[in-house]
GROMACS .gro file of C-alpha atoms in nm:
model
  352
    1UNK     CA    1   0.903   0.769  -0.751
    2UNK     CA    2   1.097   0.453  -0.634
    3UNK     CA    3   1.045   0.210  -0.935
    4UNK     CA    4   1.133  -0.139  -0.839
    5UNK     CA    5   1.033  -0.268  -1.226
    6UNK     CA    6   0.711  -0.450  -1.045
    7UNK     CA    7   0.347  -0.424  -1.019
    8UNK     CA    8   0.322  -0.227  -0.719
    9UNK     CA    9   0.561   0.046  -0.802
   10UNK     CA   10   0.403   0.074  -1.139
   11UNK     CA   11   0.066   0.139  -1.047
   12UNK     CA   12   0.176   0.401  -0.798
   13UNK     CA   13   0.369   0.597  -1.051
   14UNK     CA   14   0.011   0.567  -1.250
   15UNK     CA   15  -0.188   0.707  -0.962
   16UNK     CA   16   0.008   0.963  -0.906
   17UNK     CA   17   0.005   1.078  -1.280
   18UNK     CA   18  -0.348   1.026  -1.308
   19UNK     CA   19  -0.380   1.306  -1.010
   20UNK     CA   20  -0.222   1.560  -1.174
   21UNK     CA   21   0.099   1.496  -1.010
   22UNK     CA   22   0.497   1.548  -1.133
   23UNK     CA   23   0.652   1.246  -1.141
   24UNK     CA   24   1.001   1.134  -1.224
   25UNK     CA   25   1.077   0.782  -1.160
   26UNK     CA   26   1.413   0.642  -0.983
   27UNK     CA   27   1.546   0.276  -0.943
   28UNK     CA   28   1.894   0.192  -0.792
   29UNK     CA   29   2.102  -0.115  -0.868
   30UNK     CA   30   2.198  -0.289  -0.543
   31UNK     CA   31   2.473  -0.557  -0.656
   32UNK     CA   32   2.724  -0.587  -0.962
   33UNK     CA   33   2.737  -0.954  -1.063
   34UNK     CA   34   2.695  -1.123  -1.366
   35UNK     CA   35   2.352  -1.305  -1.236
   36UNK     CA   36   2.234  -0.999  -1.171
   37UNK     CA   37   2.346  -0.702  -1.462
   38UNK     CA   38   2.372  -0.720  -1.808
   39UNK     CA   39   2.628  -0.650  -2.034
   40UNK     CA   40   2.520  -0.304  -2.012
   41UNK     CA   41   2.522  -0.292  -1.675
   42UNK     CA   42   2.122  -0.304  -1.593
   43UNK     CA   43   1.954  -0.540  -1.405
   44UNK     CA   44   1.624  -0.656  -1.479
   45UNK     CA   45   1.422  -0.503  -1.262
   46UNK     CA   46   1.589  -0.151  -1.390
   47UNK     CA   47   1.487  -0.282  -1.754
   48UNK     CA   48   1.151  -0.348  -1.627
   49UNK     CA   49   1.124  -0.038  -1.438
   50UNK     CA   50   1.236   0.193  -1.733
   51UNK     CA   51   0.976  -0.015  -1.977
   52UNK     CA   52   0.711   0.118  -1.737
   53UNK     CA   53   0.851   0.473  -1.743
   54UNK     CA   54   0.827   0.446  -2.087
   55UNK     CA   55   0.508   0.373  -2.147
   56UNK     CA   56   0.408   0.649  -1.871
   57UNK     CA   57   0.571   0.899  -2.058
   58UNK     CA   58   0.784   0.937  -1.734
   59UNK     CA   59   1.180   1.032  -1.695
   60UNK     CA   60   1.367   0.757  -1.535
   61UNK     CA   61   1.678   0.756  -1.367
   62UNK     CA   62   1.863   0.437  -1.260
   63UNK     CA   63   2.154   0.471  -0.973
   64UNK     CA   64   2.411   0.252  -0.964
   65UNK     CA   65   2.471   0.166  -0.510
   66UNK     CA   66   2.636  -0.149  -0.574
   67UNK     CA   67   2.931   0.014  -0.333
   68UNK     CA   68   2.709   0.155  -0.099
   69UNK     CA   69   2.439  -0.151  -0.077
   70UNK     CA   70   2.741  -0.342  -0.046
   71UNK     CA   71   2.911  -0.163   0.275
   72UNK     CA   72   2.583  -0.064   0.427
   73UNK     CA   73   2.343  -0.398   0.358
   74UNK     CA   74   2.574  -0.666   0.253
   75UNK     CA   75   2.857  -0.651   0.457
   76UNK     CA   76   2.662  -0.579   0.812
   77UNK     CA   77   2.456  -0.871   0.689
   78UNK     CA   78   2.735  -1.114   0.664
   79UNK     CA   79   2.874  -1.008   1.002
   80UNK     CA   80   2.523  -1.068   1.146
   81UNK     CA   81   2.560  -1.427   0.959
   82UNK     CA   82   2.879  -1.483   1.124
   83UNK     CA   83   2.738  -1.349   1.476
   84UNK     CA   84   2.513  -1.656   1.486
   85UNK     CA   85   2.231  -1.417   1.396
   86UNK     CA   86   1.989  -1.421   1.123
   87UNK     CA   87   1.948  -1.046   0.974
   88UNK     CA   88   1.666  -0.913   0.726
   89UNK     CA   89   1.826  -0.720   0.418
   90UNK     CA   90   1.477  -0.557   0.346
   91UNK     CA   91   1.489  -0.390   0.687
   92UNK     CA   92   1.861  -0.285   0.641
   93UNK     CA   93   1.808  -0.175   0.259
   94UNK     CA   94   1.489   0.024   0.337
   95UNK     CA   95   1.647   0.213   0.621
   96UNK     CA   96   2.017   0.309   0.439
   97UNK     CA   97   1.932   0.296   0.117
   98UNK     CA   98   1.570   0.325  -0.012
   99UNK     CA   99   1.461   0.614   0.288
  100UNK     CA  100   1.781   0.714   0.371
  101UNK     CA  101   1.986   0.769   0.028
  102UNK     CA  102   1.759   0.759  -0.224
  103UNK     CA  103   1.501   1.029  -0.034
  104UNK     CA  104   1.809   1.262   0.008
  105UNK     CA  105   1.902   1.230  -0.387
  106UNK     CA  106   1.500   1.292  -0.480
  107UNK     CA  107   1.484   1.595  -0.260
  108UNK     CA  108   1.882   1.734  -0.328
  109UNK     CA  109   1.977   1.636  -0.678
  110UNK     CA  110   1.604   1.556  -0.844
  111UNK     CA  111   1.434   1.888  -0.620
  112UNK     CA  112   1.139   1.677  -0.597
  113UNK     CA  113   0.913   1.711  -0.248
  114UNK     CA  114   0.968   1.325  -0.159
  115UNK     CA  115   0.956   1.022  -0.284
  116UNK     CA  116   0.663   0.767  -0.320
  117UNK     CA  117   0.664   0.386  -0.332
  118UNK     CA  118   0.461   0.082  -0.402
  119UNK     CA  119   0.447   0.011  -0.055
  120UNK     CA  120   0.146  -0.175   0.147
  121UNK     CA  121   0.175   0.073   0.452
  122UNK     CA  122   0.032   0.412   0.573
  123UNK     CA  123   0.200   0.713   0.674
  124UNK     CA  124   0.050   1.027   0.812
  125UNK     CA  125   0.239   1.354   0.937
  126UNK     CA  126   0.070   1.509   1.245
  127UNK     CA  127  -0.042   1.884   1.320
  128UNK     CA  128   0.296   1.879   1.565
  129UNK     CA  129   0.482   1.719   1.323
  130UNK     CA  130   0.491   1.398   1.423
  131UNK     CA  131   0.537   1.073   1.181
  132UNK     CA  132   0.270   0.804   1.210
  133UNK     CA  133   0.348   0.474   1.084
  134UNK     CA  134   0.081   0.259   1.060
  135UNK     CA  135  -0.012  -0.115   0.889
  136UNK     CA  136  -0.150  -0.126   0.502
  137UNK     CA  137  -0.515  -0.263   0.478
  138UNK     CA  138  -0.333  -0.584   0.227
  139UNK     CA  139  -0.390  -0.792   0.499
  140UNK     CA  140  -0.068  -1.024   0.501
  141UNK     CA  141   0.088  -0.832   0.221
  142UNK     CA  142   0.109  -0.502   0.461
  143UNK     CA  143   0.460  -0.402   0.478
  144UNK     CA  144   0.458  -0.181   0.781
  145UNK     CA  145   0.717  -0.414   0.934
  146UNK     CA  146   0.960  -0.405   0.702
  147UNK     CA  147   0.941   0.022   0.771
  148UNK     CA  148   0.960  -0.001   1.123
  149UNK     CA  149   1.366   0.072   1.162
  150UNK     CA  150   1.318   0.335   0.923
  151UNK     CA  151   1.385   0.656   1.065
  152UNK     CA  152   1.075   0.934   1.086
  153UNK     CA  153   1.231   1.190   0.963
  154UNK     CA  154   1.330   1.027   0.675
  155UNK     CA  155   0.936   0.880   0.643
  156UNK     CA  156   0.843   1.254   0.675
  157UNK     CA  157   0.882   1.301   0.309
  158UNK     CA  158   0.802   0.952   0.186
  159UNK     CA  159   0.428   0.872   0.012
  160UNK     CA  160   0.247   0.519   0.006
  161UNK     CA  161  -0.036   0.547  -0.226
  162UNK     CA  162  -0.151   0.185  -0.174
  163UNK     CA  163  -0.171   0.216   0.195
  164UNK     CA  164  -0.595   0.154   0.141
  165UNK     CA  165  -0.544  -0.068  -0.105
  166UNK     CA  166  -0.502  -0.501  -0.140
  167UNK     CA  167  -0.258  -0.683  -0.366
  168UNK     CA  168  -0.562  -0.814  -0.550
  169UNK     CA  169  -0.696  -0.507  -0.609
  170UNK     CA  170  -0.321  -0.360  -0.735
  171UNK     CA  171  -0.355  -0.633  -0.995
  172UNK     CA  172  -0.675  -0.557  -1.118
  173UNK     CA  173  -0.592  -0.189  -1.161
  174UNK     CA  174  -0.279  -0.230  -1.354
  175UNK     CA  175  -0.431  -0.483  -1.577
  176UNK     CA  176  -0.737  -0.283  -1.663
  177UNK     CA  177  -0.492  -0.009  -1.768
  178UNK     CA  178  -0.272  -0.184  -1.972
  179UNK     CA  179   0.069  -0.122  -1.763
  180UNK     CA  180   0.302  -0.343  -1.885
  181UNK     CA  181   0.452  -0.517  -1.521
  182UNK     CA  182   0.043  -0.629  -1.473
  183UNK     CA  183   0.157  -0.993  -1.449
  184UNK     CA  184   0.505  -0.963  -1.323
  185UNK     CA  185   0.535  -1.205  -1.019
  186UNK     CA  186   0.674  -1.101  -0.671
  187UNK     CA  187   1.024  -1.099  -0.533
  188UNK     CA  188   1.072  -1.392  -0.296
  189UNK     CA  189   1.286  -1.270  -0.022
  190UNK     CA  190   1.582  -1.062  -0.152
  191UNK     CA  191   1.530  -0.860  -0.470
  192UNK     CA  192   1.786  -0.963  -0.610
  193UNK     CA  193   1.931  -1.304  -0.768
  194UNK     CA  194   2.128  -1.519  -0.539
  195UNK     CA  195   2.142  -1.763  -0.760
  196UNK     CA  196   1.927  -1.987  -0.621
  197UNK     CA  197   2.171  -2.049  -0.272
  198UNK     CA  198   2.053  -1.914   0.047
  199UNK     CA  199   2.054  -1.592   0.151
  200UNK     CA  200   2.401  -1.658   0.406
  201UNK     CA  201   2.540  -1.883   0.096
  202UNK     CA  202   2.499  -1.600  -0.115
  203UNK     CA  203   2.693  -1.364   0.147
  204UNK     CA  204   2.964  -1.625   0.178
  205UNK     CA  205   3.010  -1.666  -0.197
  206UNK     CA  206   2.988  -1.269  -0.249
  207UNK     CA  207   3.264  -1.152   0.010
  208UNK     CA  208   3.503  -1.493  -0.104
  209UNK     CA  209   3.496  -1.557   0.301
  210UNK     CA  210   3.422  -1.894   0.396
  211UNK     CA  211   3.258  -2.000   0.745
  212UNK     CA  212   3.418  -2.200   1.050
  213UNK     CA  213   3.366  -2.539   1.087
  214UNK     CA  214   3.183  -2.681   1.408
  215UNK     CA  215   3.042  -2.901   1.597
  216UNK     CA  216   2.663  -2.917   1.580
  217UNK     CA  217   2.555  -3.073   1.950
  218UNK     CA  218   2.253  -3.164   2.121
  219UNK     CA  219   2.088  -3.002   2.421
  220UNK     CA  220   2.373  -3.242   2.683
  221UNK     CA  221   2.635  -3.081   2.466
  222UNK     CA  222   2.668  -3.439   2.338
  223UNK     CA  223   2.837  -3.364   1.959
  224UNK     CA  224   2.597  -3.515   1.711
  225UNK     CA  225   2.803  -3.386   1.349
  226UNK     CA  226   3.012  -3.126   1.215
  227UNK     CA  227   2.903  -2.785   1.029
  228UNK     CA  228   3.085  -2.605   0.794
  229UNK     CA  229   2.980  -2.284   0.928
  230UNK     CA  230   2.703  -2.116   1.176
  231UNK     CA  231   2.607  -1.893   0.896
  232UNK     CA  232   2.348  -2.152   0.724
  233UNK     CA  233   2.182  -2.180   1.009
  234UNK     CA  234   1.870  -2.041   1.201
  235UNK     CA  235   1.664  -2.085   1.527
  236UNK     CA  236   1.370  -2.354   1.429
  237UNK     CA  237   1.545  -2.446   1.123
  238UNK     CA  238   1.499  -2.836   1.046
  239UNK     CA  239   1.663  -2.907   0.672
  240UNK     CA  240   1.972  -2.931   0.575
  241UNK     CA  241   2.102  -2.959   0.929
  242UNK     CA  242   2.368  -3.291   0.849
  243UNK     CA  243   2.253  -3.519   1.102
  244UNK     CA  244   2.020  -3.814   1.145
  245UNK     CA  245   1.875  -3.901   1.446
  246UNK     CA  246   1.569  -4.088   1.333
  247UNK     CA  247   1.352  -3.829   1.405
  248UNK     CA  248   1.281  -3.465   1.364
  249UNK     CA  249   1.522  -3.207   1.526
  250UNK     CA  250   1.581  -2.816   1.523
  251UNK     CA  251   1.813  -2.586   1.559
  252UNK     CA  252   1.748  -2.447   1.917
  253UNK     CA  253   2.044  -2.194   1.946
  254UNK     CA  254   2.364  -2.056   1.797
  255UNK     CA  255   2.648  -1.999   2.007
  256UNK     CA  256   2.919  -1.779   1.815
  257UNK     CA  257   3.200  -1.823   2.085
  258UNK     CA  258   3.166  -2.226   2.048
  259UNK     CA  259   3.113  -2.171   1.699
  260UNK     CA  260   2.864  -2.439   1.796
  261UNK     CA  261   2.475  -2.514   1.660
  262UNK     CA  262   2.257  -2.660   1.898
  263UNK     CA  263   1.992  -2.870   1.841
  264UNK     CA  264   1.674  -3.017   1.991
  265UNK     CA  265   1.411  -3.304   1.950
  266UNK     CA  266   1.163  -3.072   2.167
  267UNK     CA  267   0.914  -2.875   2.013
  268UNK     CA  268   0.890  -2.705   2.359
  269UNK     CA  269   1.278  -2.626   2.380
  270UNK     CA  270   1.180  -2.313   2.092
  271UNK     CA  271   0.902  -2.160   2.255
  272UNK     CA  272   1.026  -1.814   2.460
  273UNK     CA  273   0.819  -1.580   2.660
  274UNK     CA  274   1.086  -1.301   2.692
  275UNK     CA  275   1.273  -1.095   2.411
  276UNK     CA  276   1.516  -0.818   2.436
  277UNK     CA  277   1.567  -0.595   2.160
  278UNK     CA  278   1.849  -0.331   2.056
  279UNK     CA  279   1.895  -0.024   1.788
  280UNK     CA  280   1.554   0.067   1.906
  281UNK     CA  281   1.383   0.314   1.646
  282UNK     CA  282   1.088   0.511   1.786
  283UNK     CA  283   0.796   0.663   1.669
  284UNK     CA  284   0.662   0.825   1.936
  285UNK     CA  285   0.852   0.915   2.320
  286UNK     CA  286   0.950   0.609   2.465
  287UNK     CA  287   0.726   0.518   2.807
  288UNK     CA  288   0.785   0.584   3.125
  289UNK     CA  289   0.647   0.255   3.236
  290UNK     CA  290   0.522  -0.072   3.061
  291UNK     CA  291   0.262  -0.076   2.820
  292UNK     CA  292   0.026  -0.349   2.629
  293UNK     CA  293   0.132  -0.372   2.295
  294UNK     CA  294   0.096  -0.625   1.985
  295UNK     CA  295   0.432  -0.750   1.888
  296UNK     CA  296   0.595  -0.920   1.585
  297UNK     CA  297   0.911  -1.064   1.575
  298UNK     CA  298   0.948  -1.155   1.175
  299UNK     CA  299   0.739  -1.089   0.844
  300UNK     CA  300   0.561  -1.411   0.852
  301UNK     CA  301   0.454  -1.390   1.198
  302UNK     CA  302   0.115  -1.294   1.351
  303UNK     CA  303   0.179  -0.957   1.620
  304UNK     CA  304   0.111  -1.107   1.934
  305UNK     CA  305   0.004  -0.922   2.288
  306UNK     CA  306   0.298  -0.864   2.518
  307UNK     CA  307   0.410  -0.616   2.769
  308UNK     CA  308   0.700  -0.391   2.643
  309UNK     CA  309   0.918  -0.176   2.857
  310UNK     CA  310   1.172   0.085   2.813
  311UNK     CA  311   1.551  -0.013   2.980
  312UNK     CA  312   1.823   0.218   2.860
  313UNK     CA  313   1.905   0.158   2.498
  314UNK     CA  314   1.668  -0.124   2.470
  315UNK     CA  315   1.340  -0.278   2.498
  316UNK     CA  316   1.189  -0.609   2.677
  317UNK     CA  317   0.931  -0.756   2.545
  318UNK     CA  318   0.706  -1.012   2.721
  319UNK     CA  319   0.434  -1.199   2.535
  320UNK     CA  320   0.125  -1.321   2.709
  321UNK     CA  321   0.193  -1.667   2.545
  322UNK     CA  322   0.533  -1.795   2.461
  323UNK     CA  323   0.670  -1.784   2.083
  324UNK     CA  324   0.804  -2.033   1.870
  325UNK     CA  325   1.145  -1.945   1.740
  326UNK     CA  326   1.239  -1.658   1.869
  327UNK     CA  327   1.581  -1.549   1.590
  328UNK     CA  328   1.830  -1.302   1.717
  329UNK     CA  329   1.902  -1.070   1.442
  330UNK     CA  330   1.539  -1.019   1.338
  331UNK     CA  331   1.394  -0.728   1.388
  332UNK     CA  332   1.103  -0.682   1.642
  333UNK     CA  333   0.771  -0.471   1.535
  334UNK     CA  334   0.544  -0.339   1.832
  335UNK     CA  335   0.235  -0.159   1.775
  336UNK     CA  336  -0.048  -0.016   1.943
  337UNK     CA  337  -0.344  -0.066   1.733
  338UNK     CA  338  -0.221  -0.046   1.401
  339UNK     CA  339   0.047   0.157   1.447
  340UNK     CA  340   0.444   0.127   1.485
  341UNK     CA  341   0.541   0.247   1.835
  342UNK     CA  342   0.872   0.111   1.777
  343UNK     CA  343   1.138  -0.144   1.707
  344UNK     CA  344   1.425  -0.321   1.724
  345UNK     CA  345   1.688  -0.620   1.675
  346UNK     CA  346   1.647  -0.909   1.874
  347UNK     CA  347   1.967  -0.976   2.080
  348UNK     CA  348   1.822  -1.235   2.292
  349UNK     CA  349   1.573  -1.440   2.458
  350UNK     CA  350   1.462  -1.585   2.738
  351UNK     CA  351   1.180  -1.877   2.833
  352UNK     CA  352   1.013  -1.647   3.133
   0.00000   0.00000   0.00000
């Protein structure tokens, strides 16, 4: 059982006790610094995760992948930074670490049949074999998308038990039966503390690797200011950008080989029609022609209808209505229905 020290982990571990099932709880540490561990090396959420294990009556084991979250989350998140992209660590962590290492130690070292999580999603393994990955019923709090570049096989032995359940509900449960995290607010973006920077500020302070100052320019190539690196930026962005025009402007593009940020006074300039996607992960055979599907191109966003098709390594996606701030590096969610037919990183866009 993944325990994250919060609500939604905890009540899992309950339901699965309260069926009659084995559990054994497991929480990894993802970074090493001082705002983050304690003297004794635990962070908080470990602490708070191993209170909870406690008062289940639960063994608890906390891994230490500060080396490995580091290589395989950090590190390809900072070159994504300095790629004028904007990556999602969630996506990255979920897929290396949480699915990928932490389901091989539960099933190798632990001998456990899989590991469950707190998860707002649904999963469902067909008579063939095949994984299913479908949205939670927690409305906005669903976390299908944050699964989607997880591989199946490594799904195959993963368990959501809040799937059919809301956030409110979650709450409710876990406060009628006393479990200690009842109240515990939600992670905002990264679990982790980043000290209150941003998320690229962070990476640049972590790795000691500053960015490369720019120009920031308008839409003639005119040069309005100077960055002090692309890696604080993002498409649609609109504070912090270091110039004044007098009225409101966005970040339109990034262009790494300038080392240049673009910006716009045109709401219209960040709507695009057409997005291509790499690193595709499917769930079921890719199709032989183009198909209708409901696409979603960050957490926050609604899945709009578009067209997908199949070319090579990748996948084009073309909405029905244009979308606002399209961000290369994010990863794109299609479904049919509810479920995850596949997904991948944005590499580029296109007005159409």
């Amino acid at each position: 059982m993944a325990m994250s020290g919060g609500v939604d982990s905890s009540v899992t571990a309950h339901l699965l006790l309260s069926a009659g099932i084995e559990v054994v709880g497991l929480t990894f540490i993802r970074v090493n610094t001082p705002a983050e561990v304690d003297h004794e090396g635990f962070s908080e959420e470990a602490r708070a995760a191993r209170e909870v294990a406690s008062h289940l009556g639960i063994e608890h084991h906390v891994l230490n992948l500060h080396d490995l979250y580091t290589s395989r989350v950090l590190r390809r998140a900072w070159e994504e930074y300095r790629s004028g992209r904007t990556p999602n660590p969630c996506v990255l962590c979920n897929r290396t670490l949480k699915f990928g290492h932490l389901v091989r130690y539960a099933r190798e070292v632990l001998r456990a049949d899989g590991i469950a999580t707190g998860h707002y999603a649904r999963i469902y393994v067909d008579a063939e074999g095949g994984v299913h990955l479908m949205r939670g019923k927690a409305g906005t709090k669903e976390q299908s998308y944050f699964l989607a570049q997880t591989r199946p096989e490594d799904l195959r032995h993963a368990y959501f038990p809040l799937g059919d359940q809301t956030k409110d509900e979650i709450r409710t449960y876990a406060r009628h039966h006393g479990i200690p995290t009842a109240e515990r607010p939600e992670s905002q973006d990264v679990c982790f503390n980043t000290t209150g920077l941003r998320f690229g500020e962070f990476l640049e302070e972590f790795f000691e690797e500053g960015g490369e100052p720019g120009p920031i320019l308008d839409e003639r190539g005119n040069v309005l200011g100077r960055h002090r690196g692309i890696h604080v930026f993002t498409i649609g962005q609109r504070r912090g950008l270091g110039v004044a025009l007098g009225r409101p402007v966005y970040v339109k593009a990034i262009d790494p080989e300038r080392n240049a940020v673009i910006v716009t006074d045109r709401e219209e300039a960040l709507l695009h029609r057409v997005v291509e996607a790499a690193g595709v992960n499917w769930f079921a055979p890719p199709p032989s022609g183009p198909v209708e599907v409901l696409a979603q191109i960050r957490y926050a966003h609604r899945a709009a209808p578009a067209v997908l098709t199949h070319e090579g390594d990748r996948i084009r996606v073309r909405f029905h209505e244009p979308q606002r701030a399209v961000t290369p590096g994010q990863l794109l969610a299609a479904y049919v229905g509810d479920e995850v037919l596949c997904s991948g990183f944005i590499m580029q866009t296109e007005e159409g």
